[in-house]
Amino acid sequence: VCSSDLKALLDRVAQVSTPVLITGQSGSGKEVAARHLHARSSRAGGPFVPIQCGTIPNDMIELELFGHAAGVVPGAVGSREGLLASAGGGTVFLDEVSELGPGAQRALLR
């Protein structure tokens, strides 16, 4: 697919309200495509939140994605908003989602 064809496809897809799956090898421009979609979507006024799933330890991923209440995590004095909530009407880009453990993948499907 040439660049102009890809941009035209992304512009059409930007108008849908359902999640979009972008696949490709590492370095193929998935985040660039996601930012293009975000900029042309109804969510453009909200933040674009890229999450590199492979860099977050498996034992912390659910706390990072969904946040936590005060006292749930040892040493945590207050509650913390998760990365997903921080998108607040914007777009979440999950990179390396295959690196998530089964529990975190199930939680995302809910």
mmCIF file with all atom_site columns, C-alpha atoms in Angstrom:
data_model
loop_
_atom_site.group_PDB
_atom_site.id
_atom_site.type_symbol
_atom_site.label_atom_id
_atom_site.label_alt_id
_atom_site.label_comp_id
_atom_site.label_asym_id
_atom_site.label_entity_id
_atom_site.label_seq_id
_atom_site.pdbx_PDB_ins_code
_atom_site.Cartn_x
_atom_site.Cartn_y
_atom_site.Cartn_z
_atom_site.occupancy
_atom_site.B_iso_or_equiv
_atom_site.pdbx_formal_charge
_atom_site.auth_seq_id
_atom_site.auth_comp_id
_atom_site.auth_asym_id
_atom_site.auth_atom_id
_atom_site.pdbx_PDB_model_num
ATOM 1   C CA . VAL A 1 1   ? 0.000   0.000   0.000  1.00 0.00 ? 1   VAL A CA 1
ATOM 2   C CA . CYS A 1 2   ? 1.521   3.315   -1.016 1.00 0.00 ? 2   CYS A CA 1
ATOM 3   C CA . SER A 1 3   ? 1.665   6.244   1.365  1.00 0.00 ? 3   SER A CA 1
ATOM 4   C CA . SER A 1 4   ? -1.208  8.207   -0.228 1.00 0.00 ? 4   SER A CA 1
ATOM 5   C CA . ASP A 1 5   ? -3.416  5.088   -0.279 1.00 0.00 ? 5   ASP A CA 1
ATOM 6   C CA . LEU A 1 6   ? -2.606  4.411   3.372  1.00 0.00 ? 6   LEU A CA 1
ATOM 7   C CA . LYS A 1 7   ? -3.375  8.003   4.383  1.00 0.00 ? 7   LYS A CA 1
ATOM 8   C CA . ALA A 1 8   ? -6.709  7.849   2.546  1.00 0.00 ? 8   ALA A CA 1
ATOM 9   C CA . LEU A 1 9   ? -7.564  4.590   4.327  1.00 0.00 ? 9   LEU A CA 1
ATOM 10  C CA . LEU A 1 10  ? -6.589  6.071   7.709  1.00 0.00 ? 10  LEU A CA 1
ATOM 11  C CA . ASP A 1 11  ? -8.711  9.166   7.023  1.00 0.00 ? 11  ASP A CA 1
ATOM 12  C CA . ARG A 1 12  ? -11.744 6.933   6.362  1.00 0.00 ? 12  ARG A CA 1
ATOM 13  C CA . VAL A 1 13  ? -11.101 4.782   9.440  1.00 0.00 ? 13  VAL A CA 1
ATOM 14  C CA . ALA A 1 14  ? -10.694 7.895   11.629 1.00 0.00 ? 14  ALA A CA 1
ATOM 15  C CA . GLN A 1 15  ? -14.440 8.445   11.365 1.00 0.00 ? 15  GLN A CA 1
ATOM 16  C CA . VAL A 1 16  ? -15.398 5.173   13.088 1.00 0.00 ? 16  VAL A CA 1
ATOM 17  C CA . SER A 1 17  ? -16.038 5.064   16.815 1.00 0.00 ? 17  SER A CA 1
ATOM 18  C CA . THR A 1 18  ? -14.860 1.478   17.356 1.00 0.00 ? 18  THR A CA 1
ATOM 19  C CA . PRO A 1 19  ? -11.340 0.408   18.370 1.00 0.00 ? 19  PRO A CA 1
ATOM 20  C CA . VAL A 1 20  ? -8.862  0.024   15.522 1.00 0.00 ? 20  VAL A CA 1
ATOM 21  C CA . LEU A 1 21  ? -6.203  -2.684  15.331 1.00 0.00 ? 21  LEU A CA 1
ATOM 22  C CA . ILE A 1 22  ? -2.979  -1.626  13.617 1.00 0.00 ? 22  ILE A CA 1
ATOM 23  C CA . THR A 1 23  ? -0.520  -4.430  12.943 1.00 0.00 ? 23  THR A CA 1
ATOM 24  C CA . GLY A 1 24  ? 3.004   -4.465  11.603 1.00 0.00 ? 24  GLY A CA 1
ATOM 25  C CA . GLN A 1 25  ? 6.589   -5.228  12.417 1.00 0.00 ? 25  GLN A CA 1
ATOM 26  C CA . SER A 1 26  ? 8.568   -3.196  14.892 1.00 0.00 ? 26  SER A CA 1
ATOM 27  C CA . GLY A 1 27  ? 9.535   0.119   13.330 1.00 0.00 ? 27  GLY A CA 1
ATOM 28  C CA . SER A 1 28  ? 6.862   -0.025  10.621 1.00 0.00 ? 28  SER A CA 1
ATOM 29  C CA . GLY A 1 29  ? 5.106   3.159   11.763 1.00 0.00 ? 29  GLY A CA 1
ATOM 30  C CA . LYS A 1 30  ? 2.176   1.873   13.816 1.00 0.00 ? 30  LYS A CA 1
ATOM 31  C CA . GLU A 1 31  ? 2.376   4.789   16.244 1.00 0.00 ? 31  GLU A CA 1
ATOM 32  C CA . VAL A 1 32  ? 2.646   7.284   13.373 1.00 0.00 ? 32  VAL A CA 1
ATOM 33  C CA . ALA A 1 33  ? -0.512  5.760   11.876 1.00 0.00 ? 33  ALA A CA 1
ATOM 34  C CA . ALA A 1 34  ? -2.260  5.891   15.270 1.00 0.00 ? 34  ALA A CA 1
ATOM 35  C CA . ARG A 1 35  ? -1.344  9.565   15.721 1.00 0.00 ? 35  ARG A CA 1
ATOM 36  C CA . HIS A 1 36  ? -2.663  10.278  12.206 1.00 0.00 ? 36  HIS A CA 1
ATOM 37  C CA . LEU A 1 37  ? -5.958  8.559   13.091 1.00 0.00 ? 37  LEU A CA 1
ATOM 38  C CA . HIS A 1 38  ? -6.197  10.459  16.377 1.00 0.00 ? 38  HIS A CA 1
ATOM 39  C CA . ALA A 1 39  ? -5.566  13.837  14.741 1.00 0.00 ? 39  ALA A CA 1
ATOM 40  C CA . ARG A 1 40  ? -8.388  13.272  12.250 1.00 0.00 ? 40  ARG A CA 1
ATOM 41  C CA . SER A 1 41  ? -10.895 11.716  14.624 1.00 0.00 ? 41  SER A CA 1
ATOM 42  C CA . SER A 1 42  ? -13.567 13.136  16.894 1.00 0.00 ? 42  SER A CA 1
ATOM 43  C CA . ARG A 1 43  ? -11.135 12.410  19.763 1.00 0.00 ? 43  ARG A CA 1
ATOM 44  C CA . ALA A 1 44  ? -8.517  14.859  18.489 1.00 0.00 ? 44  ALA A CA 1
ATOM 45  C CA . GLY A 1 45  ? -9.355  17.348  21.253 1.00 0.00 ? 45  GLY A CA 1
ATOM 46  C CA . GLY A 1 46  ? -8.323  14.814  23.901 1.00 0.00 ? 46  GLY A CA 1
ATOM 47  C CA . PRO A 1 47  ? -4.874  13.480  24.694 1.00 0.00 ? 47  PRO A CA 1
ATOM 48  C CA . PHE A 1 48  ? -3.008  10.822  22.723 1.00 0.00 ? 48  PHE A CA 1
ATOM 49  C CA . VAL A 1 49  ? -1.640  8.340   25.279 1.00 0.00 ? 49  VAL A CA 1
ATOM 50  C CA . PRO A 1 50  ? 0.949   5.887   23.923 1.00 0.00 ? 50  PRO A CA 1
ATOM 51  C CA . ILE A 1 51  ? 1.554   2.915   26.224 1.00 0.00 ? 51  ILE A CA 1
ATOM 52  C CA . GLN A 1 52  ? 4.584   0.714   25.600 1.00 0.00 ? 52  GLN A CA 1
ATOM 53  C CA . CYS A 1 53  ? 3.241   -2.496  27.171 1.00 0.00 ? 53  CYS A CA 1
ATOM 54  C CA . GLY A 1 54  ? 6.558   -4.323  26.834 1.00 0.00 ? 54  GLY A CA 1
ATOM 55  C CA . THR A 1 55  ? 8.336   -1.853  29.132 1.00 0.00 ? 55  THR A CA 1
ATOM 56  C CA . ILE A 1 56  ? 5.968   -2.250  32.094 1.00 0.00 ? 56  ILE A CA 1
ATOM 57  C CA . PRO A 1 57  ? 6.679   -5.215  34.405 1.00 0.00 ? 57  PRO A CA 1
ATOM 58  C CA . ASN A 1 58  ? 3.940   -7.879  34.349 1.00 0.00 ? 58  ASN A CA 1
ATOM 59  C CA . ASP A 1 59  ? 3.327   -7.519  38.074 1.00 0.00 ? 59  ASP A CA 1
ATOM 60  C CA . MET A 1 60  ? 2.663   -3.776  37.641 1.00 0.00 ? 60  MET A CA 1
ATOM 61  C CA . ILE A 1 61  ? 0.782   -3.625  34.325 1.00 0.00 ? 61  ILE A CA 1
ATOM 62  C CA . GLU A 1 62  ? -2.751  -3.737  35.725 1.00 0.00 ? 62  GLU A CA 1
ATOM 63  C CA . LEU A 1 63  ? -1.943  -1.034  38.298 1.00 0.00 ? 63  LEU A CA 1
ATOM 64  C CA . GLU A 1 64  ? -0.383  1.130   35.567 1.00 0.00 ? 64  GLU A CA 1
ATOM 65  C CA . LEU A 1 65  ? -3.265  0.660   33.127 1.00 0.00 ? 65  LEU A CA 1
ATOM 66  C CA . PHE A 1 66  ? -6.189  0.828   35.557 1.00 0.00 ? 66  PHE A CA 1
ATOM 67  C CA . GLY A 1 67  ? -4.777  2.758   38.526 1.00 0.00 ? 67  GLY A CA 1
ATOM 68  C CA . HIS A 1 68  ? -5.330  1.961   42.181 1.00 0.00 ? 68  HIS A CA 1
ATOM 69  C CA . ALA A 1 69  ? -6.999  3.185   45.351 1.00 0.00 ? 69  ALA A CA 1
ATOM 70  C CA . ALA A 1 70  ? -5.082  4.425   48.380 1.00 0.00 ? 70  ALA A CA 1
ATOM 71  C CA . GLY A 1 71  ? -3.530  1.605   50.391 1.00 0.00 ? 71  GLY A CA 1
ATOM 72  C CA . VAL A 1 72  ? -3.803  -1.037  47.665 1.00 0.00 ? 72  VAL A CA 1
ATOM 73  C CA . VAL A 1 73  ? -0.109  -0.810  46.838 1.00 0.00 ? 73  VAL A CA 1
ATOM 74  C CA . PRO A 1 74  ? 2.391   -0.963  49.712 1.00 0.00 ? 74  PRO A CA 1
ATOM 75  C CA . GLY A 1 75  ? 3.733   2.519   50.337 1.00 0.00 ? 75  GLY A CA 1
ATOM 76  C CA . ALA A 1 76  ? 1.048   4.243   48.260 1.00 0.00 ? 76  ALA A CA 1
ATOM 77  C CA . VAL A 1 77  ? -0.413  7.106   50.282 1.00 0.00 ? 77  VAL A CA 1
ATOM 78  C CA . GLY A 1 78  ? -3.050  8.155   47.755 1.00 0.00 ? 78  GLY A CA 1
ATOM 79  C CA . SER A 1 79  ? -4.932  6.756   44.832 1.00 0.00 ? 79  SER A CA 1
ATOM 80  C CA . ARG A 1 80  ? -3.529  6.957   41.321 1.00 0.00 ? 80  ARG A CA 1
ATOM 81  C CA . GLU A 1 81  ? -5.340  7.324   38.024 1.00 0.00 ? 81  GLU A CA 1
ATOM 82  C CA . GLY A 1 82  ? -4.418  4.660   35.488 1.00 0.00 ? 82  GLY A CA 1
ATOM 83  C CA . LEU A 1 83  ? -3.006  5.348   32.045 1.00 0.00 ? 83  LEU A CA 1
ATOM 84  C CA . LEU A 1 84  ? -6.282  4.339   30.377 1.00 0.00 ? 84  LEU A CA 1
ATOM 85  C CA . ALA A 1 85  ? -8.293  6.863   32.404 1.00 0.00 ? 85  ALA A CA 1
ATOM 86  C CA . SER A 1 86  ? -5.707  9.551   31.680 1.00 0.00 ? 86  SER A CA 1
ATOM 87  C CA . ALA A 1 87  ? -6.754  9.474   28.019 1.00 0.00 ? 87  ALA A CA 1
ATOM 88  C CA . GLY A 1 88  ? -10.004 11.165  29.097 1.00 0.00 ? 88  GLY A CA 1
ATOM 89  C CA . GLY A 1 89  ? -11.872 11.157  25.788 1.00 0.00 ? 89  GLY A CA 1
ATOM 90  C CA . GLY A 1 90  ? -8.709  10.967  23.718 1.00 0.00 ? 90  GLY A CA 1
ATOM 91  C CA . THR A 1 91  ? -6.915  7.989   22.211 1.00 0.00 ? 91  THR A CA 1
ATOM 92  C CA . VAL A 1 92  ? -4.953  5.163   23.825 1.00 0.00 ? 92  VAL A CA 1
ATOM 93  C CA . PHE A 1 93  ? -2.264  3.487   21.705 1.00 0.00 ? 93  PHE A CA 1
ATOM 94  C CA . LEU A 1 94  ? -1.191  0.114   23.136 1.00 0.00 ? 94  LEU A CA 1
ATOM 95  C CA . ASP A 1 95  ? 2.136   -0.923  21.622 1.00 0.00 ? 95  ASP A CA 1
ATOM 96  C CA . GLU A 1 96  ? 3.508   -4.446  22.107 1.00 0.00 ? 96  GLU A CA 1
ATOM 97  C CA . VAL A 1 97  ? 0.159   -5.619  23.529 1.00 0.00 ? 97  VAL A CA 1
ATOM 98  C CA . SER A 1 98  ? 1.306   -9.207  22.933 1.00 0.00 ? 98  SER A CA 1
ATOM 99  C CA . GLU A 1 99  ? 3.791   -8.662  25.758 1.00 0.00 ? 99  GLU A CA 1
ATOM 100 C CA . LEU A 1 100 ? 0.930   -8.335  28.270 1.00 0.00 ? 100 LEU A CA 1
ATOM 101 C CA . GLY A 1 101 ? 0.230   -11.338 30.457 1.00 0.00 ? 101 GLY A CA 1
ATOM 102 C CA . PRO A 1 102 ? -3.078  -13.214 30.099 1.00 0.00 ? 102 PRO A CA 1
ATOM 103 C CA . GLY A 1 103 ? -4.618  -11.467 33.130 1.00 0.00 ? 103 GLY A CA 1
ATOM 104 C CA . ALA A 1 104 ? -3.952  -7.999  31.771 1.00 0.00 ? 104 ALA A CA 1
ATOM 105 C CA . GLN A 1 105 ? -5.227  -8.992  28.320 1.00 0.00 ? 105 GLN A CA 1
ATOM 106 C CA . ARG A 1 106 ? -8.457  -10.304 29.853 1.00 0.00 ? 106 ARG A CA 1
ATOM 107 C CA . ALA A 1 107 ? -8.852  -7.089  31.866 1.00 0.00 ? 107 ALA A CA 1
ATOM 108 C CA . LEU A 1 108 ? -8.505  -5.010  28.691 1.00 0.00 ? 108 LEU A CA 1
ATOM 109 C CA . LEU A 1 109 ? -11.250 -7.002  26.998 1.00 0.00 ? 109 LEU A CA 1
ATOM 110 C CA . ARG A 1 110 ? -13.666 -6.097  29.796 1.00 0.00 ? 110 ARG A CA 1
#
